[in-house]
Amino acid sequence: HEMATRGVAISPKMAARLSARTGFHGTILAANSKSFLHQSVSLRTTRCGHHLSCLNQILGTRAVSSTPVCRTADYLQTMRNIGISAHIDSGKTTLTERILFYTGRINDIHEVRGKDGVGAKMDSMELEREKGITIQSAATFCQWKGHQINIIDTPGHVDFTIEVERALRVLDGAILVLCAVGGVQSQTNTVDRQMKRYKVPRIAFINKMDRMGSDPWRIVKQLQEKLFLNAAPIQLPVGAEDRLDGVVDLVEMKAYRFLGPKGEEVEAYDIPSNLTEESTQRRAHLVERVAEVDEELAEHFLSSEDPPSPAMLRSAIRRATLSLKFVPVMMGSAYKNKAVQLLLNGVVDYLPNPAERQNFALDADQDEKEVEVPTNPDGSLISYAFKLQESQFGQLTYLRIYQGTIRRGEIILHVLSGKKLKVPRLVRMHSDEMQDVDVARAGDIVALFGVDCATGDTFTDGKSRLTMTSMHVPTPVMSLALSPKKKENLDKFSKALNRFMREDPTFRVGFDAETKQTIVSGMGELHLQIYVERIKREYSVECDVGAPRVNYRETITRKAPFDYLHKKQSGGQGQFGRVIGYLEPTGSVMDECQFENLMVGNVISPSWMAAVEKGFQEACQAGPLIEHNVSGCRFVINDGASHAVDSSELAFKLAARGAFRQASDAAGAIILEPIMTVQVTAPEEFQGVCVSAVNKRKGLIENSEVLQGTVSINCTVPLANMFGFSTELRSSTQGKGEFTMEYREHAPVPHNVQDELVKAHAASRAAKNKA
């Protein structure tokens, strides 16, 4: 149960007992009403929705309600669904650890790379604790001042950006963490785009204020100029770097320090005299910033000389934040246990509850028309599976409930497949721990077992055919060839790949029929390395990793005749087959190889003619230069000869192969390479670096465009030259450069490259024959 926000009238004696037991405070109101025999107290508790029976249990008596305490959607007012996102090493997981400690969710603080070897609570995977980075998002929940806060801690590395993407898709608000020294970095830009894509209100938290060289005002300026946000600080640091003592709250105009061995004691005091003038000036600047985007505060600003009250300013900041017109900036140091409690107050004060967000679904009955989904626990069930995770109990499916109520044991409908499923178990997640629940309502984030689905699927109660709008899935930018070292591990290898594909939409697996390789694709080297390591640890399968073989093609450039006789006599029935015709290019180098019979009469039997076509098609699977597939040629047969005894299907198949090799030498065989369309995106100051990187890889730049401080370069580059480009681009742009790549066409390779490829193939073949 949760405490109610209104409607409980009790005596002063009862209030004292409640305050002593719970820490809640009451406001004594004069009550001359004849219905009360004594002075009454209106208790506005900090925990919402608590039933009167729970109050009675605490007080040991009977409390009287003047209004209904637990209305249907009262709980929504005190719920927050937030994500914590930032660039790598900005302190997200450290911040989450403090939040869990101060809210009583954990009993002690453990560091990400702590000497005790325990590790942070939200880094539950062994690999995360070893490497000191977050690899997959983790969910938890806690209570703060009567509000239930569901939190998702997300990775900061660009390779795991899908974890941030799907978290922000289902969350109502976010904390954007920035390093007080590093400021706006590469992944900060990516996270900013994701928050804007899903219209997520945010608080910016400048962390690591205790570090040497920390400068919060420079970070605020970067938020304004690099991310184009209307951001302003609502706090002022007391002290700097290793002398950081606390912060000044510019809304309340009070200073706070954090005492105790772990900063758990929050002490409010008057603003130090040396900061009074600066605090007044910065509060005035804050009021101006907010008044620019909030009409109510603007009206007060223009009509009154008095500064707005804390309550008025707080309400204006909340309205502006929820409308995405303002970003309040808070500051502190999670590692040094400074100002985290005030950040929690900011989450409660400035971020939306589920009912304050607009959510949309597609209605299959109205030609997928977009309809709004109100956050109503009494409506028909609509929920969205945003994350899958394999556990010891089977597949764990994370759900965001947008409308309605879901209960353990009831039947739900998987919209995509139309299958009805029973909910066997419903849990709330606390990192890798689970708490069973019987029911979850609109706004909740829960997980369930035993449901076969994919990321992005919608579940309903069958009363509607609505599907939630999908999330953006970025295109993989890097590929590797992967195979198990031992053939007996092939089954476990396949299971691992299938599982990871279900869990991670950016991890793609394909089999290249031309190169006979299993190709895995992902968001970067680290992304793929982590999966290779997980296959080894979780499935005991060691893999061979190599660069994928480029899908070259071979073709011809001119018409060439052939007259090939295959004749073999070795005692008994021999082999005889002769084919005459020509080989010519088709209209396009990417056309499928074509066979055409222009023969008049039955010099070659029709059954043997099928063997000739089969021999030609087989020859096209291994070209004459480097044994890659052949395309863009036509094999025309117009004459030939056969033998009554020695001719056979095998003889004519071998004759066709020989004829193809004979003609291709004279037809000007060339090698074709795949050309990719590449778009490089980076901050404007790295334009020269990006152009140089493209030119070095023999790319052809088609155009470039600068927009809002970001340069976008469109070019074409041979695929063979793109291996390692992701790593080079990130290192040369301080991690801020990104690129997308897609296939465009096959084009002839330069003569020197063709000679090198032919020589390398000959050497490789000789080595194999020798072995």
Coordinates of N, CA and C in Angstrom, one line a residue, residues 349-554:
D349 N 9.8 16.3 -8.6 CA 9.2 17.6 -8.8 C 9.0 17.9 -10.3
Y350 N 10.0 17.5 -11.2 CA 10.0 18.0 -12.5 C 9.7 17.0 -13.6
L351 N 9.8 15.7 -13.3 CA 9.6 14.7 -14.4 C 8.2 14.2 -14.3
P352 N 7.6 13.7 -15.5 CA 6.2 13.4 -15.6 C 5.8 12.1 -14.9
N353 N 4.6 12.0 -14.5 CA 4.1 10.7 -14.2 C 3.5 10.0 -15.5
P354 N 3.2 8.8 -15.5 CA 2.7 8.1 -16.7 C 1.5 8.7 -17.3
A355 N 0.6 9.3 -16.5 CA -0.6 9.9 -17.1 C -0.3 11.2 -17.8
E356 N 0.9 11.8 -17.6 CA 1.2 13.1 -18.2 C 1.9 12.9 -19.6
R357 N 2.1 11.7 -20.0 CA 2.7 11.5 -21.3 C 1.7 11.0 -22.3
Q358 N 1.9 11.4 -23.6 CA 1.0 10.9 -24.7 C 1.7 9.7 -25.3
N359 N 0.9 8.6 -25.4 CA 1.3 7.4 -26.0 C 0.4 7.0 -27.2
F360 N 0.9 6.5 -28.2 CA 0.1 6.2 -29.4 C 0.3 4.8 -29.9
A361 N -0.8 4.2 -30.5 CA -0.8 2.9 -31.0 C -1.4 2.9 -32.4
L362 N -1.2 1.8 -33.1 CA -1.8 1.7 -34.5 C -3.0 0.8 -34.4
D363 N -4.1 1.2 -35.0 CA -5.4 0.5 -34.9 C -5.5 -0.3 -36.2
A364 N -5.4 -1.7 -36.1 CA -5.5 -2.5 -37.3 C -6.9 -2.5 -37.9
D365 N -7.9 -2.1 -37.2 CA -9.3 -2.1 -37.7 C -9.5 -0.8 -38.5
Q366 N -8.6 0.2 -38.3 CA -8.8 1.5 -39.1 C -7.6 1.7 -40.0
D367 N -7.1 0.7 -40.6 CA -6.0 0.8 -41.6 C -4.8 1.4 -40.9
E368 N -4.5 0.8 -39.7 CA -3.3 1.2 -38.9 C -3.3 2.8 -38.7
K369 N -4.4 3.3 -38.4 CA -4.5 4.7 -38.0 C -3.9 4.9 -36.6
E370 N -3.2 6.0 -36.4 CA -2.6 6.2 -35.1 C -3.6 6.8 -34.2
V371 N -3.7 6.1 -33.0 CA -4.7 6.5 -32.0 C -4.0 6.7 -30.7
E372 N -4.5 7.6 -29.9 CA -3.9 7.9 -28.6 C -4.3 6.8 -27.6
V373 N -3.4 6.4 -26.7 CA -3.7 5.4 -25.7 C -3.6 6.1 -24.3
P374 N -4.8 6.3 -23.7 CA -4.8 7.0 -22.4 C -4.2 6.0 -21.3
T375 N -3.5 6.5 -20.3 CA -3.0 5.7 -19.2 C -4.1 5.5 -18.2
N376 N -4.9 4.4 -18.5 CA -6.1 4.2 -17.7 C -6.0 2.7 -17.2
P377 N -5.9 2.5 -15.9 CA -5.9 1.1 -15.4 C -7.2 0.3 -15.6
D378 N -8.3 1.0 -15.8 CA -9.6 0.4 -16.0 C -9.9 0.1 -17.5
G379 N -9.0 0.5 -18.4 CA -9.2 0.3 -19.8 C -8.8 -1.2 -20.2
S380 N -9.0 -1.5 -21.5 CA -8.5 -2.8 -22.0 C -7.0 -2.8 -22.0
L381 N -6.5 -4.0 -21.8 CA -5.0 -4.1 -21.7 C -4.3 -3.9 -23.0
I382 N -3.3 -3.0 -22.9 CA -2.3 -2.8 -24.0 C -0.9 -2.7 -23.3
S383 N 0.0 -3.6 -23.7 CA 1.3 -3.7 -23.1 C 2.3 -3.9 -24.3
Y384 N 3.6 -3.5 -24.0 CA 4.6 -3.5 -25.0 C 5.8 -4.3 -24.5
A385 N 6.3 -5.3 -25.3 CA 7.5 -6.0 -24.9 C 8.7 -5.3 -25.5
F386 N 9.5 -4.7 -24.6 CA 10.6 -3.8 -25.1 C 12.0 -4.5 -24.9
K387 N 12.0 -5.6 -24.1 CA 13.3 -6.2 -23.9 C 13.1 -7.7 -23.6
L388 N 14.0 -8.5 -24.2 CA 14.0 -10.0 -23.9 C 15.3 -10.3 -23.2
Q389 N 15.3 -11.3 -22.3 CA 16.5 -11.7 -21.6 C 16.4 -13.2 -21.2
E390 N 17.4 -14.0 -21.6 CA 17.4 -15.4 -21.2 C 17.8 -15.5 -19.7
S391 N 17.0 -16.3 -19.0 CA 17.4 -16.5 -17.6 C 17.3 -18.0 -17.3
Q392 N 17.6 -18.4 -16.0 CA 17.6 -19.8 -15.7 C 16.2 -20.4 -15.7
F393 N 15.2 -19.5 -15.7 CA 13.8 -19.9 -15.7 C 13.2 -19.9 -17.1
G394 N 14.0 -19.5 -18.1 CA 13.5 -19.4 -19.4 C 13.5 -17.9 -19.9
Q395 N 12.8 -17.6 -21.0 CA 12.8 -16.3 -21.5 C 12.1 -15.3 -20.6
L396 N 12.8 -14.2 -20.3 CA 12.2 -13.1 -19.4 C 11.8 -12.0 -20.4
T397 N 10.6 -11.6 -20.4 CA 10.1 -10.6 -21.2 C 9.7 -9.3 -20.4
Y398 N 10.4 -8.2 -20.7 CA 10.1 -7.0 -20.0 C 8.9 -6.3 -20.7
L399 N 7.9 -5.9 -19.9 CA 6.7 -5.3 -20.4 C 6.5 -3.9 -19.8
R400 N 6.1 -3.0 -20.6 CA 5.5 -1.7 -20.2 C 4.0 -1.7 -20.4
I401 N 3.3 -1.6 -19.3 CA 1.8 -1.6 -19.3 C 1.4 -0.2 -19.7
Y402 N 0.8 0.0 -20.8 CA 0.3 1.4 -21.2 C -1.2 1.6 -20.8
Q403 N -2.0 0.6 -20.8 CA -3.4 0.7 -20.5 C -3.9 -0.6 -19.9
G404 N -4.8 -0.5 -18.9 CA -5.4 -1.7 -18.4 C -4.6 -2.3 -17.3
T405 N -4.9 -3.6 -17.0 CA -4.3 -4.3 -15.8 C -4.0 -5.7 -16.3
I406 N -2.8 -6.2 -15.8 CA -2.5 -7.6 -16.1 C -2.3 -8.3 -14.8
R407 N -2.8 -9.6 -14.8 CA -2.8 -10.4 -13.6 C -2.2 -11.7 -13.8
R408 N -1.5 -12.2 -12.8 CA -0.9 -13.5 -12.9 C -2.0 -14.6 -13.1
G409 N -1.8 -15.5 -14.1 CA -2.8 -16.5 -14.3 C -3.8 -16.2 -15.4
E410 N -3.9 -14.9 -15.8 CA -5.0 -14.6 -16.8 C -4.4 -14.8 -18.2
I411 N -5.4 -14.8 -19.2 CA -5.0 -15.0 -20.6 C -4.8 -13.7 -21.3
I412 N -3.7 -13.6 -22.0 CA -3.5 -12.4 -22.8 C -3.3 -12.8 -24.3
L413 N -3.4 -11.8 -25.2 CA -3.3 -12.1 -26.6 C -2.0 -11.5 -27.2
H414 N -1.3 -12.3 -27.9 CA -0.1 -11.9 -28.7 C -0.6 -11.4 -30.0
V415 N -0.6 -10.0 -30.2 CA -1.3 -9.4 -31.3 C -0.8 -9.9 -32.7
L416 N 0.5 -10.0 -32.8 CA 1.2 -10.3 -34.1 C 0.8 -11.8 -34.5
S417 N 0.9 -12.7 -33.6 CA 0.6 -14.1 -34.0 C -0.9 -14.5 -33.8
G418 N -1.6 -13.7 -33.0 CA -3.0 -14.1 -32.7 C -3.1 -15.2 -31.7
K419 N -2.0 -15.6 -31.0 CA -2.1 -16.7 -30.1 C -2.5 -16.1 -28.7
K420 N -3.2 -16.9 -28.0 CA -3.6 -16.6 -26.6 C -2.6 -17.3 -25.6
L421 N -2.2 -16.5 -24.7 CA -1.1 -17.1 -23.7 C -1.6 -16.8 -22.3
K422 N -1.2 -17.7 -21.4 CA -1.4 -17.6 -20.0 C -0.2 -17.0 -19.4
V423 N -0.4 -16.0 -18.4 CA 0.7 -15.4 -17.7 C 1.0 -16.3 -16.5
P424 N 2.1 -17.1 -16.6 CA 2.4 -18.0 -15.5 C 3.0 -17.3 -14.3
R425 N 3.8 -16.3 -14.6 CA 4.5 -15.6 -13.5 C 4.8 -14.2 -13.8
L426 N 4.6 -13.3 -12.9 CA 4.7 -11.8 -13.1 C 5.7 -11.3 -12.0
V427 N 6.7 -10.6 -12.4 CA 7.7 -10.1 -11.4 C 8.1 -8.7 -11.7
R428 N 8.6 -8.0 -10.6 CA 9.3 -6.8 -10.7 C 10.8 -7.1 -10.6
M429 N 11.6 -6.4 -11.4 CA 13.0 -6.6 -11.5 C 13.8 -5.6 -10.6
H430 N 14.7 -6.2 -9.8 CA 15.7 -5.4 -9.1 C 17.1 -5.8 -9.5
S431 N 17.5 -5.3 -10.7 CA 18.7 -5.8 -11.3 C 18.5 -7.3 -11.7
D432 N 19.2 -8.2 -11.1 CA 19.0 -9.6 -11.4 C 18.1 -10.3 -10.4
E433 N 17.6 -9.6 -9.5 CA 16.7 -10.2 -8.5 C 15.2 -10.0 -8.9
M434 N 14.3 -10.8 -8.5 CA 12.9 -10.8 -8.9 C 12.0 -10.8 -7.7
Q435 N 11.0 -10.0 -7.8 CA 10.0 -9.9 -6.8 C 8.6 -10.2 -7.4
D436 N 8.0 -11.3 -7.0 CA 6.8 -11.8 -7.6 C 5.6 -10.8 -7.2
V437 N 4.8 -10.5 -8.2 CA 3.6 -9.7 -8.0 C 2.5 -10.4 -8.6
D438 N 1.3 -10.1 -8.1 CA 0.1 -10.7 -8.6 C -0.6 -9.9 -9.7
V439 N -0.4 -8.6 -9.7 CA -1.1 -7.7 -10.6 C -0.1 -6.5 -11.0
A440 N -0.3 -6.0 -12.2 CA 0.4 -4.8 -12.6 C -0.6 -3.9 -13.4
R441 N -0.5 -2.6 -13.2 CA -1.5 -1.7 -13.8 C -0.8 -0.8 -14.8
A442 N -1.6 0.0 -15.4 CA -1.1 1.0 -16.4 C -0.1 1.8 -15.8
G443 N 1.0 2.0 -16.5 CA 2.2 2.8 -16.0 C 3.3 1.9 -15.5
D444 N 3.0 0.7 -15.1 CA 4.0 -0.2 -14.5 C 5.0 -0.8 -15.5
I445 N 6.2 -1.1 -15.0 CA 7.1 -1.8 -15.8 C 7.4 -3.1 -15.1
V446 N 7.1 -4.3 -15.7 CA 7.2 -5.6 -15.1 C 7.8 -6.5 -16.0
A447 N 8.0 -7.8 -15.6 CA 8.5 -8.8 -16.5 C 7.7 -10.1 -16.3
L448 N 7.6 -10.9 -17.3 CA 6.9 -12.2 -17.2 C 7.7 -13.3 -17.9
F449 N 7.4 -14.5 -17.4 CA 8.1 -15.7 -17.9 C 7.2 -16.5 -18.9
G450 N 7.8 -17.4 -19.6 CA 7.0 -18.3 -20.4 C 6.3 -17.8 -21.6
V451 N 6.7 -16.7 -22.1 CA 6.0 -16.1 -23.3 C 7.0 -16.0 -24.4
D452 N 6.6 -16.6 -25.5 CA 7.4 -16.7 -26.7 C 7.1 -15.5 -27.6
C453 N 8.0 -14.5 -27.7 CA 7.7 -13.3 -28.5 C 9.0 -12.7 -28.9
A454 N 8.9 -11.6 -29.6 CA 10.1 -10.8 -30.1 C 10.1 -9.4 -29.5
T455 N 11.2 -8.7 -29.5 CA 11.2 -7.4 -29.1 C 10.3 -6.5 -29.9
G456 N 9.5 -5.7 -29.3 CA 8.6 -4.8 -30.0 C 7.2 -5.4 -30.2
D457 N 6.9 -6.6 -29.7 CA 5.6 -7.1 -29.8 C 4.6 -6.5 -28.8
T458 N 3.3 -6.5 -29.2 CA 2.3 -6.0 -28.3 C 1.4 -7.1 -27.8
F459 N 1.0 -7.0 -26.5 CA 0.1 -7.9 -25.9 C -1.2 -7.1 -25.4
T460 N -2.3 -7.7 -25.7 CA -3.6 -7.1 -25.2 C -4.5 -8.2 -24.6
D461 N -5.7 -7.8 -24.1 CA -6.6 -8.7 -23.6 C -7.6 -9.3 -24.6
G462 N -7.3 -8.9 -25.9 CA -8.2 -9.4 -27.0 C -9.3 -8.5 -27.3
K463 N -9.5 -7.4 -26.6 CA -10.7 -6.6 -26.8 C -10.4 -5.5 -27.9
S464 N -9.2 -5.4 -28.3 CA -8.8 -4.4 -29.3 C -7.7 -5.0 -30.2
R465 N -7.5 -4.4 -31.3 CA -6.5 -4.8 -32.3 C -5.4 -3.7 -32.4
L466 N -5.0 -3.1 -31.3 CA -4.0 -2.1 -31.3 C -2.6 -2.6 -31.1
T467 N -1.7 -2.1 -31.8 CA -0.3 -2.4 -31.6 C 0.5 -1.1 -31.4
M468 N 1.4 -1.1 -30.4 CA 2.1 0.1 -30.0 C 3.1 0.4 -31.2
T469 N 3.4 1.7 -31.3 CA 4.3 2.1 -32.4 C 5.7 1.5 -32.0
S470 N 6.5 1.2 -33.1 CA 7.7 0.5 -32.9 C 8.8 1.4 -32.5
M471 N 10.0 0.9 -32.1 CA 11.1 1.7 -31.8 C 12.1 1.7 -33.0
H472 N 13.0 2.7 -32.9 CA 14.0 2.8 -34.0 C 15.1 1.9 -33.7
V473 N 15.5 1.1 -34.7 CA 16.6 0.1 -34.6 C 17.7 0.5 -35.5
P474 N 18.8 1.0 -35.0 CA 19.9 1.4 -35.8 C 20.5 0.3 -36.7
T475 N 21.1 0.6 -37.8 CA 21.6 -0.4 -38.7 C 23.0 -0.8 -38.3
P476 N 23.3 -2.1 -38.2 CA 24.7 -2.6 -37.8 C 25.7 -2.0 -38.8
V477 N 26.9 -1.7 -38.2 CA 27.9 -1.1 -39.0 C 29.2 -1.9 -39.2
M478 N 29.2 -3.1 -38.6 CA 30.4 -3.9 -38.6 C 30.0 -5.4 -38.7
S479 N 30.8 -6.2 -39.4 CA 30.5 -7.6 -39.6 C 31.8 -8.4 -39.3
L480 N 31.6 -9.7 -38.9 CA 32.7 -10.6 -38.7 C 32.2 -12.0 -39.2
A481 N 33.2 -12.8 -39.6 CA 32.9 -14.2 -40.0 C 33.1 -15.0 -38.7
L482 N 32.2 -15.8 -38.3 CA 32.2 -16.6 -37.1 C 31.9 -18.0 -37.3
S483 N 32.7 -18.9 -36.7 CA 32.4 -20.3 -36.8 C 33.0 -21.0 -35.5
P484 N 32.3 -22.1 -35.1 CA 32.9 -22.8 -33.9 C 34.1 -23.6 -34.3
K485 N 35.1 -23.7 -33.3 CA 36.3 -24.4 -33.6 C 36.1 -25.9 -33.7
K486 N 35.1 -26.4 -33.0 CA 34.8 -27.8 -33.1 C 33.4 -28.0 -33.7
K487 N 33.4 -28.9 -34.6 CA 32.1 -29.2 -35.3 C 31.0 -29.7 -34.4
E488 N 31.4 -30.4 -33.4 CA 30.4 -31.0 -32.5 C 29.7 -29.9 -31.6
N489 N 30.2 -28.7 -31.6 CA 29.6 -27.6 -30.9 C 28.6 -26.8 -31.8
L490 N 28.4 -27.3 -33.0 CA 27.6 -26.5 -33.9 C 26.2 -26.2 -33.4
D491 N 25.5 -27.2 -32.7 CA 24.2 -27.0 -32.2 C 24.2 -25.9 -31.1
K492 N 25.1 -26.0 -30.2 CA 25.2 -25.0 -29.1 C 25.5 -23.6 -29.7
F493 N 26.3 -23.6 -30.8 CA 26.7 -22.3 -31.5 C 25.4 -21.7 -32.1
S494 N 24.6 -22.5 -32.7 CA 23.3 -22.0 -33.3 C 22.4 -21.5 -32.3
K495 N 22.3 -22.3 -31.2 CA 21.3 -21.8 -30.1 C 21.8 -20.5 -29.5
A496 N 23.1 -20.3 -29.4 CA 23.6 -19.0 -28.9 C 23.2 -17.9 -29.8
L497 N 23.5 -18.1 -31.1 CA 23.2 -17.0 -32.1 C 21.7 -16.7 -32.1
N498 N 20.9 -17.7 -32.1 CA 19.4 -17.5 -32.1 C 18.9 -16.7 -30.9
R499 N 19.5 -17.1 -29.8 CA 19.1 -16.4 -28.5 C 19.5 -14.9 -28.6
F500 N 20.8 -14.6 -29.0 CA 21.2 -13.3 -29.0 C 20.5 -12.4 -30.0
M501 N 20.1 -13.0 -31.1 CA 19.3 -12.3 -32.1 C 18.0 -11.9 -31.6
R502 N 17.3 -12.8 -30.8 CA 16.0 -12.4 -30.2 C 16.2 -11.3 -29.2
E503 N 17.3 -11.3 -28.4 CA 17.4 -10.4 -27.3 C 17.9 -9.0 -27.9
D504 N 18.7 -9.0 -28.9 CA 19.3 -7.7 -29.4 C 19.0 -7.5 -30.9
P505 N 18.1 -6.6 -31.2 CA 17.7 -6.3 -32.6 C 18.9 -5.8 -33.4
T506 N 20.0 -5.3 -32.8 CA 21.1 -4.8 -33.6 C 22.1 -5.9 -33.9
F507 N 21.9 -7.1 -33.3 CA 22.8 -8.2 -33.6 C 22.2 -9.1 -34.6
R508 N 22.8 -9.1 -35.8 CA 22.2 -9.8 -37.0 C 23.1 -11.0 -37.3
V509 N 22.5 -12.1 -37.8 CA 23.3 -13.2 -38.2 C 22.8 -13.6 -39.5
G510 N 23.7 -14.0 -40.4 CA 23.3 -14.4 -41.8 C 24.3 -15.4 -42.3
F511 N 23.9 -16.2 -43.3 CA 24.8 -17.2 -43.9 C 25.0 -16.7 -45.3
D512 N 26.2 -16.5 -45.7 CA 26.5 -16.1 -47.0 C 26.7 -17.3 -47.9
A513 N 25.7 -17.5 -48.8 CA 25.8 -18.7 -49.7 C 26.9 -18.7 -50.6
E514 N 27.4 -17.5 -51.0 CA 28.5 -17.5 -51.9 C 29.9 -17.8 -51.2
T515 N 30.0 -17.3 -50.0 CA 31.3 -17.5 -49.3 C 31.3 -18.7 -48.3
K516 N 30.0 -19.2 -48.1 CA 29.8 -20.3 -47.2 C 30.3 -20.0 -45.7
Q517 N 30.1 -18.7 -45.3 CA 30.5 -18.2 -44.0 C 29.2 -17.8 -43.2
T518 N 29.3 -18.0 -41.9 CA 28.3 -17.4 -41.0 C 28.8 -16.0 -40.7
I519 N 28.0 -15.0 -41.0 CA 28.4 -13.6 -40.8 C 27.5 -13.0 -39.7
V520 N 28.2 -12.4 -38.7 CA 27.5 -11.7 -37.6 C 27.8 -10.3 -37.7
S521 N 26.7 -9.4 -37.6 CA 26.9 -8.0 -37.7 C 26.4 -7.3 -36.4
G522 N 27.1 -6.2 -36.1 CA 26.7 -5.5 -34.9 C 27.1 -4.0 -35.0
M523 N 27.1 -3.3 -33.8 CA 27.3 -1.9 -33.8 C 28.7 -1.5 -33.7
G524 N 29.6 -2.4 -33.5 CA 31.0 -2.1 -33.4 C 31.9 -3.3 -32.9
E525 N 33.2 -3.1 -32.8 CA 34.1 -4.2 -32.4 C 33.8 -4.7 -31.0
L526 N 33.6 -3.8 -30.1 CA 33.3 -4.2 -28.7 C 32.0 -5.0 -28.6
H527 N 31.0 -4.5 -29.3 CA 29.7 -5.2 -29.4 C 29.9 -6.7 -29.8
L528 N 30.6 -6.9 -30.9 CA 30.8 -8.3 -31.3 C 31.7 -9.1 -30.5
Q529 N 32.7 -8.4 -29.9 CA 33.7 -9.1 -29.0 C 32.9 -9.6 -27.8
I530 N 32.0 -8.8 -27.3 CA 31.3 -9.2 -26.1 C 30.4 -10.5 -26.4
Y531 N 29.8 -10.5 -27.5 CA 29.0 -11.7 -27.9 C 29.9 -12.9 -28.1
V532 N 31.0 -12.8 -28.7 CA 32.0 -13.9 -28.8 C 32.4 -14.4 -27.5
E533 N 32.6 -13.5 -26.5 CA 33.0 -13.9 -25.2 C 31.8 -14.6 -24.5
R534 N 30.6 -14.1 -24.7 CA 29.5 -14.7 -24.0 C 29.2 -16.1 -24.6
I535 N 29.4 -16.3 -25.9 CA 29.2 -17.6 -26.4 C 30.2 -18.6 -25.8
K536 N 31.4 -18.1 -25.5 CA 32.4 -18.9 -24.9 C 32.1 -19.3 -23.4
R537 N 31.6 -18.3 -22.7 CA 31.3 -18.4 -21.3 C 30.0 -19.1 -21.0
E538 N 29.0 -18.7 -21.7 CA 27.6 -19.2 -21.4 C 27.3 -20.5 -22.1
Y539 N 28.0 -20.8 -23.2 CA 27.7 -22.0 -24.0 C 28.9 -22.9 -24.1
S540 N 30.1 -22.5 -23.6 CA 31.3 -23.3 -23.7 C 31.7 -23.6 -25.1
V541 N 31.6 -22.7 -26.0 CA 31.9 -22.8 -27.4 C 32.9 -21.8 -27.8
E542 N 34.1 -22.2 -28.1 CA 35.1 -21.3 -28.6 C 35.0 -21.1 -30.1
C543 N 35.2 -19.9 -30.6 CA 34.9 -19.6 -32.0 C 36.2 -19.1 -32.7
D544 N 36.2 -19.3 -34.0 CA 37.2 -18.7 -34.9 C 36.6 -17.4 -35.4
V545 N 37.3 -16.3 -35.3 CA 36.8 -15.0 -35.7 C 37.7 -14.5 -36.8
G546 N 37.1 -14.0 -37.9 CA 37.8 -13.5 -39.0 C 37.0 -12.4 -39.7
A547 N 37.7 -11.6 -40.5 CA 37.0 -10.7 -41.4 C 36.2 -11.4 -42.4
P548 N 35.0 -11.0 -42.7 CA 34.2 -11.6 -43.7 C 34.8 -11.6 -45.0
R549 N 34.6 -12.6 -45.8 CA 35.0 -12.6 -47.2 C 34.2 -11.7 -48.0
V550 N 34.8 -10.8 -48.8 CA 34.1 -9.9 -49.6 C 33.4 -10.6 -50.8
N551 N 32.2 -10.3 -51.0 CA 31.4 -10.9 -52.1 C 31.8 -10.3 -53.5
Y552 N 33.0 -10.7 -53.9 CA 33.3 -10.3 -55.3 C 32.5 -11.1 -56.3
R553 N 32.4 -10.5 -57.5 CA 31.8 -11.2 -58.6 C 32.7 -11.2 -59.8
E554 N 32.5 -12.1 -60.7 CA 33.3 -12.1 -62.0 C 32.4 -12.0 -63.2

